[in-house]
Coordinates of C-alpha atoms in Angstrom, one line a residue:
Chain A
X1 CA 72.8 2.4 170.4
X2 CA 72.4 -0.9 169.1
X3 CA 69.1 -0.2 167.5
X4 CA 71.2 2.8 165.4
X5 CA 73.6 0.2 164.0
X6 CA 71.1 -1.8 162.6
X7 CA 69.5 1.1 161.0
X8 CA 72.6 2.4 160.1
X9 CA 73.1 -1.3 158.4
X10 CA 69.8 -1.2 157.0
X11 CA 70.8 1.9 155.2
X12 CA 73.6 1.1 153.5
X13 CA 71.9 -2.4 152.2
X14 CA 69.1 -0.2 150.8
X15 CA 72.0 2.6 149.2
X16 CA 74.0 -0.7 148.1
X17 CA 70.8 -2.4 146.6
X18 CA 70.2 0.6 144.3
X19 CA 73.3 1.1 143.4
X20 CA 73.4 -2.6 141.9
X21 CA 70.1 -1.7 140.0
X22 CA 71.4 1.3 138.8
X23 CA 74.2 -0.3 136.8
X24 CA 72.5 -2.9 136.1
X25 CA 69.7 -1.0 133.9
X26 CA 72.3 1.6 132.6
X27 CA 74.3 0.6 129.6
X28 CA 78.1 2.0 130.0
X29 CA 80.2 2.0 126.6
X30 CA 83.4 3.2 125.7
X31 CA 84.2 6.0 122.7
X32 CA 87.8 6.8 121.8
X33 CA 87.9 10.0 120.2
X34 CA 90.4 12.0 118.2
X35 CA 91.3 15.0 120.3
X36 CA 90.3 17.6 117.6
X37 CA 86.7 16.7 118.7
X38 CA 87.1 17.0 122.3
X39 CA 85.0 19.9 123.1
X40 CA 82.3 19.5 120.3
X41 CA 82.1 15.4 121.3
X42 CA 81.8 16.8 125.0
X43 CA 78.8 18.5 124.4
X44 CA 77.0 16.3 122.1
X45 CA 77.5 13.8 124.8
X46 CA 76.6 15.8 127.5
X47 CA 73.5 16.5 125.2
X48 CA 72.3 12.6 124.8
X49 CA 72.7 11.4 128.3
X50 CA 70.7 14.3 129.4
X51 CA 68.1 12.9 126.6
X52 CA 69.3 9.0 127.0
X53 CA 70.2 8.8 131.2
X54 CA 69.9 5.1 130.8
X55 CA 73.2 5.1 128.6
X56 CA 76.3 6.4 130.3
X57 CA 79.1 7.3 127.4
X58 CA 82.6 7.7 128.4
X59 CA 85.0 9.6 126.5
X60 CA 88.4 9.0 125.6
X61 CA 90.7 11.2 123.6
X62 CA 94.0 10.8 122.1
X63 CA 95.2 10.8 118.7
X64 CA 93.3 8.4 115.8
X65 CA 96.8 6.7 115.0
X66 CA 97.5 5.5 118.9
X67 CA 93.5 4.3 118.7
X68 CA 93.8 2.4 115.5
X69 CA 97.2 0.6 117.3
X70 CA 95.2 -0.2 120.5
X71 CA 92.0 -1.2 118.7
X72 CA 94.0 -3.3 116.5
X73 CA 95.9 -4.9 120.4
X74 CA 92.0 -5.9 121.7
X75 CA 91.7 -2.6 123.5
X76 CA 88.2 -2.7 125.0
X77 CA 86.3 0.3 123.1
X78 CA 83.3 0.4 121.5
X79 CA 83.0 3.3 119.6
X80 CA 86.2 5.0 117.2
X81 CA 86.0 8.5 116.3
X82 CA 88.9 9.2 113.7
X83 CA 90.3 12.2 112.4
X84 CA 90.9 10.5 109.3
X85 CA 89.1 8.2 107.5
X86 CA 92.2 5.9 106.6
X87 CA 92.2 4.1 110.4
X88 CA 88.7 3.0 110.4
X89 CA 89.0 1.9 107.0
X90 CA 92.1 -0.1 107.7
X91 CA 90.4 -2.1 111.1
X92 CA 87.5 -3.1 108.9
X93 CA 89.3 -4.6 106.3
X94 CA 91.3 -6.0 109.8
X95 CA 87.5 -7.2 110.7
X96 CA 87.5 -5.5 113.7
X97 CA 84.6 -3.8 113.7
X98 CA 80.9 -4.4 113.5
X99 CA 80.0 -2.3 109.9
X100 CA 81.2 -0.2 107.1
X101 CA 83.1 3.5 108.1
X102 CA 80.8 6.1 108.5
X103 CA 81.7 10.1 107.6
X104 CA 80.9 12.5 110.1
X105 CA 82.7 15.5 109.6
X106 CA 85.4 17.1 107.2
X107 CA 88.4 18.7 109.5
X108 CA 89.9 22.2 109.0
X109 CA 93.0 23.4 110.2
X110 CA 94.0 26.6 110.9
X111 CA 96.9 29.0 112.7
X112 CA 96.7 30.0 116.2
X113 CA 98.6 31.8 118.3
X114 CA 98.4 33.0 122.2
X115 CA 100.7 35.9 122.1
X116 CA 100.1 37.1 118.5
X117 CA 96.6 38.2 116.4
X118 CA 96.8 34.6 114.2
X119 CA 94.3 36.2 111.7
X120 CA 96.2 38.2 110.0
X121 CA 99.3 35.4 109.4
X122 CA 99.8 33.8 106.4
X123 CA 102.1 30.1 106.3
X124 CA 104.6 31.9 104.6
X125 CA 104.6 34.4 107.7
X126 CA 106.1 30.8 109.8
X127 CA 109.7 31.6 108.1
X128 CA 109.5 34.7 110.1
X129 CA 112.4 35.2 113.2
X130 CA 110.3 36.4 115.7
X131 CA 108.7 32.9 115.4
X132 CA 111.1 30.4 116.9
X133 CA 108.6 27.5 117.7
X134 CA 105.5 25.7 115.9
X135 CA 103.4 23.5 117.3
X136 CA 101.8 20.7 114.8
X137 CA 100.7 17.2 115.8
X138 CA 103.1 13.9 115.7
X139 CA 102.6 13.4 111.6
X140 CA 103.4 10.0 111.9
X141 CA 99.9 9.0 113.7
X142 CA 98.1 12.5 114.3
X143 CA 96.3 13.0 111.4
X144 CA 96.0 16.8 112.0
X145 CA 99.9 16.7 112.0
X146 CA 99.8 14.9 108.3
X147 CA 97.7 18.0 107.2
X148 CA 99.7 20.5 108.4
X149 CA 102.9 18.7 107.7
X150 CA 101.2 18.8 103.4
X151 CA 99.9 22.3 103.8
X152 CA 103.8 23.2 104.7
X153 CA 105.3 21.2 102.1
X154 CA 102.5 22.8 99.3
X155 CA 103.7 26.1 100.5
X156 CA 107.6 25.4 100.2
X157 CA 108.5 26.1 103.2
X158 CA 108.5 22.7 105.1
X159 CA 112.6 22.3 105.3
X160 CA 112.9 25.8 106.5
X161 CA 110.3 25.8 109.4
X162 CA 111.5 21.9 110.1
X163 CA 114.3 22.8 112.6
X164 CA 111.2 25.4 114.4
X165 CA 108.6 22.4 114.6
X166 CA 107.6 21.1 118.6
X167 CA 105.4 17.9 118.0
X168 CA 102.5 17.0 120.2
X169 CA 101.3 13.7 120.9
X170 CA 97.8 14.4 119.1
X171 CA 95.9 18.0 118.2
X172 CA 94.8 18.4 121.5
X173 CA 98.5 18.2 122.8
X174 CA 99.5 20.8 119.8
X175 CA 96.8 23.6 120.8
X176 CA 98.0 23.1 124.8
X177 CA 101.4 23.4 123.7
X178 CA 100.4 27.0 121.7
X179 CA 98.0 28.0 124.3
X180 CA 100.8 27.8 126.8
X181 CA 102.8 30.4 125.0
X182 CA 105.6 28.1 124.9
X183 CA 105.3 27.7 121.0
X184 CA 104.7 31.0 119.1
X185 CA 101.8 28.9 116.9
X186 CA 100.5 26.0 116.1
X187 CA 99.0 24.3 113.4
X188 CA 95.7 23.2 115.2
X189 CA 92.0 21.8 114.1
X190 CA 89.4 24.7 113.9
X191 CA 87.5 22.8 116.1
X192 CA 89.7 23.1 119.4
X193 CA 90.5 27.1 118.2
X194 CA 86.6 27.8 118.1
X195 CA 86.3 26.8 121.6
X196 CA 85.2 29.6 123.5
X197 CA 88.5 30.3 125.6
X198 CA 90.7 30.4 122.4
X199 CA 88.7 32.1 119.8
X200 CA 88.8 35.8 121.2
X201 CA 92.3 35.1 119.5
X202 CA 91.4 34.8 116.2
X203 CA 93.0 32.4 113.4
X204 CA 93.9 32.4 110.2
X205 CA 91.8 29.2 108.4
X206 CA 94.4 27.4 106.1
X207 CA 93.4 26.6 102.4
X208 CA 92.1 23.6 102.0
X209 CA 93.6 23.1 98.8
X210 CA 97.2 23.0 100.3
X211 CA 96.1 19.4 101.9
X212 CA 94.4 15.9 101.6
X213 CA 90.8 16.4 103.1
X214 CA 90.7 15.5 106.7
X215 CA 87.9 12.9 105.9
X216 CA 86.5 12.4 109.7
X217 CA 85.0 8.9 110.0
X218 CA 83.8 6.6 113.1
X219 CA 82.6 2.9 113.5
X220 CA 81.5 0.7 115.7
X221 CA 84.4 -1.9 116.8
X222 CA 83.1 -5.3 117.2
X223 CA 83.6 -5.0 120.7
X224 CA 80.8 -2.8 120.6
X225 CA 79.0 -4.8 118.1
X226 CA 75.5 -5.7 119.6
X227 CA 75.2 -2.9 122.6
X228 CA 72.1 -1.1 122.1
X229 CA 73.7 2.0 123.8
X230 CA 76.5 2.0 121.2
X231 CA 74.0 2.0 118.1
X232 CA 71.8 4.6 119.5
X233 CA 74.5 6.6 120.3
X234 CA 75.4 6.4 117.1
X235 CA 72.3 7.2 115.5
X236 CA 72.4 10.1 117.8
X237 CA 75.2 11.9 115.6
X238 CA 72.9 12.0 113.1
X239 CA 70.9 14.1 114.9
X240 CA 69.9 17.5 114.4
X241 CA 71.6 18.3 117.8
X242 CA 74.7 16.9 117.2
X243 CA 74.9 18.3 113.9
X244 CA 74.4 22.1 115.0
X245 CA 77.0 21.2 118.2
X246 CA 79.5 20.0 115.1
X247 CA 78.6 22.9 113.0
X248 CA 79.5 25.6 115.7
X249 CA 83.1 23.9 116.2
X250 CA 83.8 24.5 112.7
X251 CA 82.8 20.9 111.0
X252 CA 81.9 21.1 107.3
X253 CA 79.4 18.3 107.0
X254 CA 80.3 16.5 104.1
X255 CA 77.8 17.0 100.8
Chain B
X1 CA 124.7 -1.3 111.5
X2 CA 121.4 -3.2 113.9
X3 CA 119.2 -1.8 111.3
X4 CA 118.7 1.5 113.3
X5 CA 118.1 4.2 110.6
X6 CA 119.0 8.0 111.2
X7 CA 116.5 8.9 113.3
X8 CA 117.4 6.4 115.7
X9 CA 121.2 7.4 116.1
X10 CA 119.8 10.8 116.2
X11 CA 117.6 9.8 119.2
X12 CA 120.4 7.8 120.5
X13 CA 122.9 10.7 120.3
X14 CA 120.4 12.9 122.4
X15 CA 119.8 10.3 124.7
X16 CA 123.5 9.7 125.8
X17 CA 124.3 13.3 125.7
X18 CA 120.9 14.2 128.2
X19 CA 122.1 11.1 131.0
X20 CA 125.7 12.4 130.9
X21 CA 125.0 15.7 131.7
X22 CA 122.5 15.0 134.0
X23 CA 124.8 12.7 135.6
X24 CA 127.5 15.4 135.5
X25 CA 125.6 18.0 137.2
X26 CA 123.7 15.7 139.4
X27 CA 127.1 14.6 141.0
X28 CA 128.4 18.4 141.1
X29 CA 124.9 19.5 142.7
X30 CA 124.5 16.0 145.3
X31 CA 127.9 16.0 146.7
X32 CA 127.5 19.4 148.7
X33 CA 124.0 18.5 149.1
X34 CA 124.3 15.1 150.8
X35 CA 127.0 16.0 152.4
X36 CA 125.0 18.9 154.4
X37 CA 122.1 16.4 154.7
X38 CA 125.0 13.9 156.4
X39 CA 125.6 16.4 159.1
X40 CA 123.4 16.4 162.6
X41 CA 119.9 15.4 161.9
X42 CA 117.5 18.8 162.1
X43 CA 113.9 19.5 160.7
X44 CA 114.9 21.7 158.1
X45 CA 117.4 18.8 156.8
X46 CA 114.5 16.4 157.1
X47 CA 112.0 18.7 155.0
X48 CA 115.4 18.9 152.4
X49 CA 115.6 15.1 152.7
X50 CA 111.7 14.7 151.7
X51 CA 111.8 16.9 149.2
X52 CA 114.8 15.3 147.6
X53 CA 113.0 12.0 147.3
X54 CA 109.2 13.4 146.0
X55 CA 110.7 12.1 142.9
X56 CA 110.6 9.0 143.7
X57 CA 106.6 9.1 144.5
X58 CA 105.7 11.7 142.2
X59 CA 103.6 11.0 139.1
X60 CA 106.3 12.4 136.4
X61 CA 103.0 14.3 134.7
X62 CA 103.3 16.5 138.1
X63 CA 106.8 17.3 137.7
X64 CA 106.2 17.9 133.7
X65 CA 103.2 20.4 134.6
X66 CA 104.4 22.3 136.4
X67 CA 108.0 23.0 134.9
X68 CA 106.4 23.5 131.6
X69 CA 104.3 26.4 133.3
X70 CA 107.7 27.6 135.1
X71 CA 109.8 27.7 132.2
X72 CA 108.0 29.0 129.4
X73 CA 107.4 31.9 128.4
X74 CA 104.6 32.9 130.9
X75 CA 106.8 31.6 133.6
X76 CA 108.9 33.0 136.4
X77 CA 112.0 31.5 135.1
X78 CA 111.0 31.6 131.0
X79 CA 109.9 35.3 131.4
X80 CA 113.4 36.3 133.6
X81 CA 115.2 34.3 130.8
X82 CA 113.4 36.8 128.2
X83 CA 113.7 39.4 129.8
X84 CA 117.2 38.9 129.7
X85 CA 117.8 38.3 126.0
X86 CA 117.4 34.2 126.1
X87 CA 115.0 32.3 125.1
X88 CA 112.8 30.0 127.7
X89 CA 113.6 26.6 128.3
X90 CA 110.5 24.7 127.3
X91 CA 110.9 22.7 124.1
X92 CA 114.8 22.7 124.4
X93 CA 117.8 20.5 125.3
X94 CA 118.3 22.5 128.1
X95 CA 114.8 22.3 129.4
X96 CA 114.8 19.0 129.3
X97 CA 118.0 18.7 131.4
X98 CA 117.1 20.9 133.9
X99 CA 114.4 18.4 134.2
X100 CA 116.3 15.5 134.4
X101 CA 118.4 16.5 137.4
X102 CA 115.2 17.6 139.3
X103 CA 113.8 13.9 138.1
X104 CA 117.2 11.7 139.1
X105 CA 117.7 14.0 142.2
X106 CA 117.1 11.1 144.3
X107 CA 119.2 8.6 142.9
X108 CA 122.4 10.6 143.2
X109 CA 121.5 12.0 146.7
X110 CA 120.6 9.0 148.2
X111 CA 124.0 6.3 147.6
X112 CA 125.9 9.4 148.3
X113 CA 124.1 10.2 151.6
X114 CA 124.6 6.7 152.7
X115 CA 128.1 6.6 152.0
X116 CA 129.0 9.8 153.7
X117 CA 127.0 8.9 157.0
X118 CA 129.1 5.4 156.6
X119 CA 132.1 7.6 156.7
X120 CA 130.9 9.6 159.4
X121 CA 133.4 13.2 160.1
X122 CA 136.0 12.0 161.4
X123 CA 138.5 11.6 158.9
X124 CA 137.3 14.2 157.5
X125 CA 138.1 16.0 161.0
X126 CA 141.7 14.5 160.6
X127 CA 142.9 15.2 157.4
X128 CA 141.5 19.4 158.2
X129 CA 143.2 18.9 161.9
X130 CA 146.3 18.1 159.5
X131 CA 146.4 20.7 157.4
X132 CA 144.3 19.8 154.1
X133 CA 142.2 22.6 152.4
X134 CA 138.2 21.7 151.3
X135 CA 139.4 20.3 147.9
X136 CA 142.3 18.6 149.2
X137 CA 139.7 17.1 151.9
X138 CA 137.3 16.2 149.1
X139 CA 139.8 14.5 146.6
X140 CA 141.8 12.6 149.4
X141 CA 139.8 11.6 151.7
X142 CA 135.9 12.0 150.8
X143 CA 136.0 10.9 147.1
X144 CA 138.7 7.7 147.6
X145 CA 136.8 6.2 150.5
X146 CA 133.1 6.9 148.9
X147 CA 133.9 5.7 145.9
X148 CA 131.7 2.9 146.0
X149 CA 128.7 5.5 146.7
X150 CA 130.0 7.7 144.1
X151 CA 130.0 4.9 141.0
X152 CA 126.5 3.6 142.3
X153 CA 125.1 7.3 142.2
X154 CA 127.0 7.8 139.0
X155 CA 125.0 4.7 137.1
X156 CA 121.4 5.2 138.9
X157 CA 121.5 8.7 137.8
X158 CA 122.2 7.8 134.2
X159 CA 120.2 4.7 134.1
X160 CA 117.8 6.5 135.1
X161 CA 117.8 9.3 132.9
X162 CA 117.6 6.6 130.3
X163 CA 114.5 5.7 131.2
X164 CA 112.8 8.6 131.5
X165 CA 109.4 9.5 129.3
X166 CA 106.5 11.2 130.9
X167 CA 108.7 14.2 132.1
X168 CA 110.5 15.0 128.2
X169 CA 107.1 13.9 126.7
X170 CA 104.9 17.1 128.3
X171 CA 107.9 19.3 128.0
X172 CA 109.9 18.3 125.2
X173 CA 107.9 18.7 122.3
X174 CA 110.0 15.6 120.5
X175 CA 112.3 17.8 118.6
X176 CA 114.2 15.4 116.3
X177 CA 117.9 15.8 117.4
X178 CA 116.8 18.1 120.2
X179 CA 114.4 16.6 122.3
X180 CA 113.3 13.6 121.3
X181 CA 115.0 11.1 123.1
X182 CA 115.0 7.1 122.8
X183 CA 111.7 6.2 124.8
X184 CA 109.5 9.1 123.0
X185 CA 111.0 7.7 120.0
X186 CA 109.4 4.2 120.8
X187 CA 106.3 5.7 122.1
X188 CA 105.7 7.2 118.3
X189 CA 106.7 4.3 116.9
X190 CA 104.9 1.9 118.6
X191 CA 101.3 4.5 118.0
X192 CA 102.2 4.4 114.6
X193 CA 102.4 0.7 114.3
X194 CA 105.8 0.4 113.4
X195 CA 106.2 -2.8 115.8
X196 CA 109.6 -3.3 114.0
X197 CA 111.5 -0.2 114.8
X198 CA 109.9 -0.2 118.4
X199 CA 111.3 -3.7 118.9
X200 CA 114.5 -3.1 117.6
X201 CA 115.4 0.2 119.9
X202 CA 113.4 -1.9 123.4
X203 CA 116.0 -4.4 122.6
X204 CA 118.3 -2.1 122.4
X205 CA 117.5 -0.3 126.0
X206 CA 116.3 -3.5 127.7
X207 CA 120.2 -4.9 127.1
X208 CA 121.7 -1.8 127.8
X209 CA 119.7 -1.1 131.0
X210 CA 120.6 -4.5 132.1
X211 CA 124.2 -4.3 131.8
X212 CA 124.1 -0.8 133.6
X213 CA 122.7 -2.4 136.6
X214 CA 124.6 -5.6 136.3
X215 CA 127.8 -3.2 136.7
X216 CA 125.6 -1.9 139.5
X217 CA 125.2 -4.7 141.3
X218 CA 128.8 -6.1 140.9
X219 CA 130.2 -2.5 142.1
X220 CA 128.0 -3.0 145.5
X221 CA 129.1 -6.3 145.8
X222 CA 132.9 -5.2 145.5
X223 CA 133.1 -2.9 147.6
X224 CA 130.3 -1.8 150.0
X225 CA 128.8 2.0 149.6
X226 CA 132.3 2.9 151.3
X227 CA 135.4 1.4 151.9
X228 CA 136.7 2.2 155.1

């Protein structure tokens, strides 16, 4: 009996002592994400820690407005994926972060709808009764929501779908609120409408002409300045993997 | 007037008018409630009791799930409305009140319950051996001698409707004038980095919510939870 609880205690010092070597060799950092990238981000992360296992990523998303904010409060994140170039822009010239804005991607948005074939609407169909609700992100820090919020305006209709509109907190939270059903259609990123759950749906791509380019941009915070992991991961979306990941979600890379 | 634009009254309008309904209904829906849940204790009035308080321990993301999935479109009680000729609840006042009295359940049961096992049956017994009807009963005896526990339910419930976020946040969809009540209102502004307006409506609540409870407290301290 007594010779099983020393083993027993021998064990768990032998579990505990590789557990303290594993963090110590792996390098854990922080990325805050806007949400329009949450399934291609997903899988180009899932991509570089099966290359990299000694760096261990973690992923937040939420809308690029709410990160700027937090960023800008000492929120403890190393790497800022924006949906628009503006917020990374801004923290720099804050000195916040460890280098220059770097483009990544150019955003599309597009109409989508769970209970109606999307691709063959038109904006000007979003005056239509038997749409009572449209789902758009928060314009006021979603960039996603600015877009759509311009693309509505261009079109002239903007102060007759305004009493229809259901805001999300960011584009993530505007798809859920259309994949529910509970809005008739949203205004949502191509990116979360190619995901493979909603794209048997269809959507109707919206002219990019009607809005300011969503200009996708990330940098390194100067929290984040100096960890090996962050730069390599960083270097890693540059990669010909994470460009083909970005390119099947819909992400023009920019010329 | 305080620098509040329109936006701000419009928020404030919506927010007064969602924690006096709530408080409204809650009051209509707790009496007959606690008042069963007063009587001799039993399992089944235990299991009402629980579930009357889950609440209070409830992430508010729990309750918020799962009444968005029940009253949209998709759901039991959005796809009956439809069915009938209305339209579902999510992304509407209404929604959002339903929610409210499910959320501030609790703090309208519980004073009330309190109150009326204070008061016990007895007069209750006496005024019906005498020859008073239910309401008769109710505005006589029950509501002059629980008054206490009445005006205490009364502010919890709205105070705590005041406060409420996570709940209107996943079913709201922040519908100026609609939906979008007073603490969504300083969520967005305070992600948008519009520290000014934030501070000026947290003010706003923080006083408010203070002199609620201050009339709370000096209620309790009057009278206790009934006067008998």
């Amino acid at each position: 009996m007594k010779h099983r609880a020393l083993l027993s205690a021998r064990l768990s010092l032998l579990l505990l002592g590789s557990f303290l070597l594993g963090t110590a060799t792996a390098e854990n950092f922080t990325i805050v994400a806007a949400s329009d990238l949450r399934y291609a981000l997903d899988e180009i992360v899932a991509a570089y820690i099966a290359e990299h296992p000694e760096h261990q990523p973690s992923v937040i998303y939420g809308s690029s407005g709410q990160f700027h904010a937090q960023i800008s409060n000492g929120a403890p994140y190393d790497l800022y994926f924006s949906a628009d170039i503006v917020y990374p822009q801004m923290l720099h010239e804050a000195g916040l972060t460890a280098d220059e804005p770097a483009i990544y991607a150019l955003g599309r948005i597009v109409l989508w709808s769970a209970n109606r074939d999307a691709s063959t609407l038109h904006l000007s169909d979003l005056v239509r009764d038997d749409i009572r609700r449209i789902a758009i992100a928060q314009p006021e820090h979603a960039p996603y929501g600015q877009r759509a919020q311009e693309a509505l305006e261009a079109t002239g209709i903007w102060s007759t779908v305004q009493p229809k509109l259901v805001f999300g907190e960011n584009i993530a939270h505007a798809a859920q609120m259309a994949e529910s059903g509970a809005a008739d259609i949203g205004i949502i990123a191509l990116s979360l409408a190619l995901f493979p759950t909603m794209t048997a749906q269809g959507y109707h791509l919206i002219d990019a002409d009607l809005h300011a380019p969503l200009t996708q941009a990330y940098v390194i915070t100067r929290y984040g300045q100096g960890k090996p992991g962050v730069l390599d991961f960083s270097r890693y979306m540059e990669s010909d993997t994470a460009h083909t990941i970005m390119q099947r979600y819909g992400f023009a890379m920019p010329e | 007037m305080l620098g509040l634009n329109p936006a701000d009254w419009q928020a404030i309008e919506v927010t007064l008018k969602l924690c006096l309904y709530t408080t409204i209904f809650l009051l209509l829906i707790a009496t007959p409630l606690a008042w069963w849940l007063s009587g001799k204790t039993s399992s089944l009035r235990v299991a009402i009791q629980a579930i009357v308080a889950l609440p209070l321990v409830l992430p508010p993301t729990v309750l918020g799930f799962y009444l968005l999935m029940a009253m949209g479109p998709r759901g039991l009680l959005g796809s009956s409305l439809e069915s009938i000729g209305l339209t579902h609840l999510a992304f509407s006042f209404e929604g959002i009140l339903v929610a409210s009295v499910l959320y501030s359940l609790p703090f309208a049961v519980q004073p009330l319950l309190e109150s009326f096992n204070n008061l016990g049956r007895r007069p209750v017994e006496v005024a019906s051996a005498l020859g008073a009807g239910p309401v008769d009963r109710f505005f006589t005896v029950i509501l002059p001698l629980c008054k206490g526990g009445y005006v205490i339910a009364a502010t919890l419930t709205f105070a705590h409707t005041l406060g409420e976020f996570g709940v209107i946040l996943m079913l709201g969809g922040s519908i100026p004038g609609e939906t979008k009540v007073l603490s969504v209102l300083i969520y967005d502004y305070a992600q948008s980095m519009n520290y000014d307006a934030a501070h000026r409506l947290s003010l706003i609540l923080l006083v408010f919510s203070f002199l609620v409870l201050f009339t709370v407290y000096g209620f309790s301290r009057r009278f206790q939870v009934v006067r008998v």
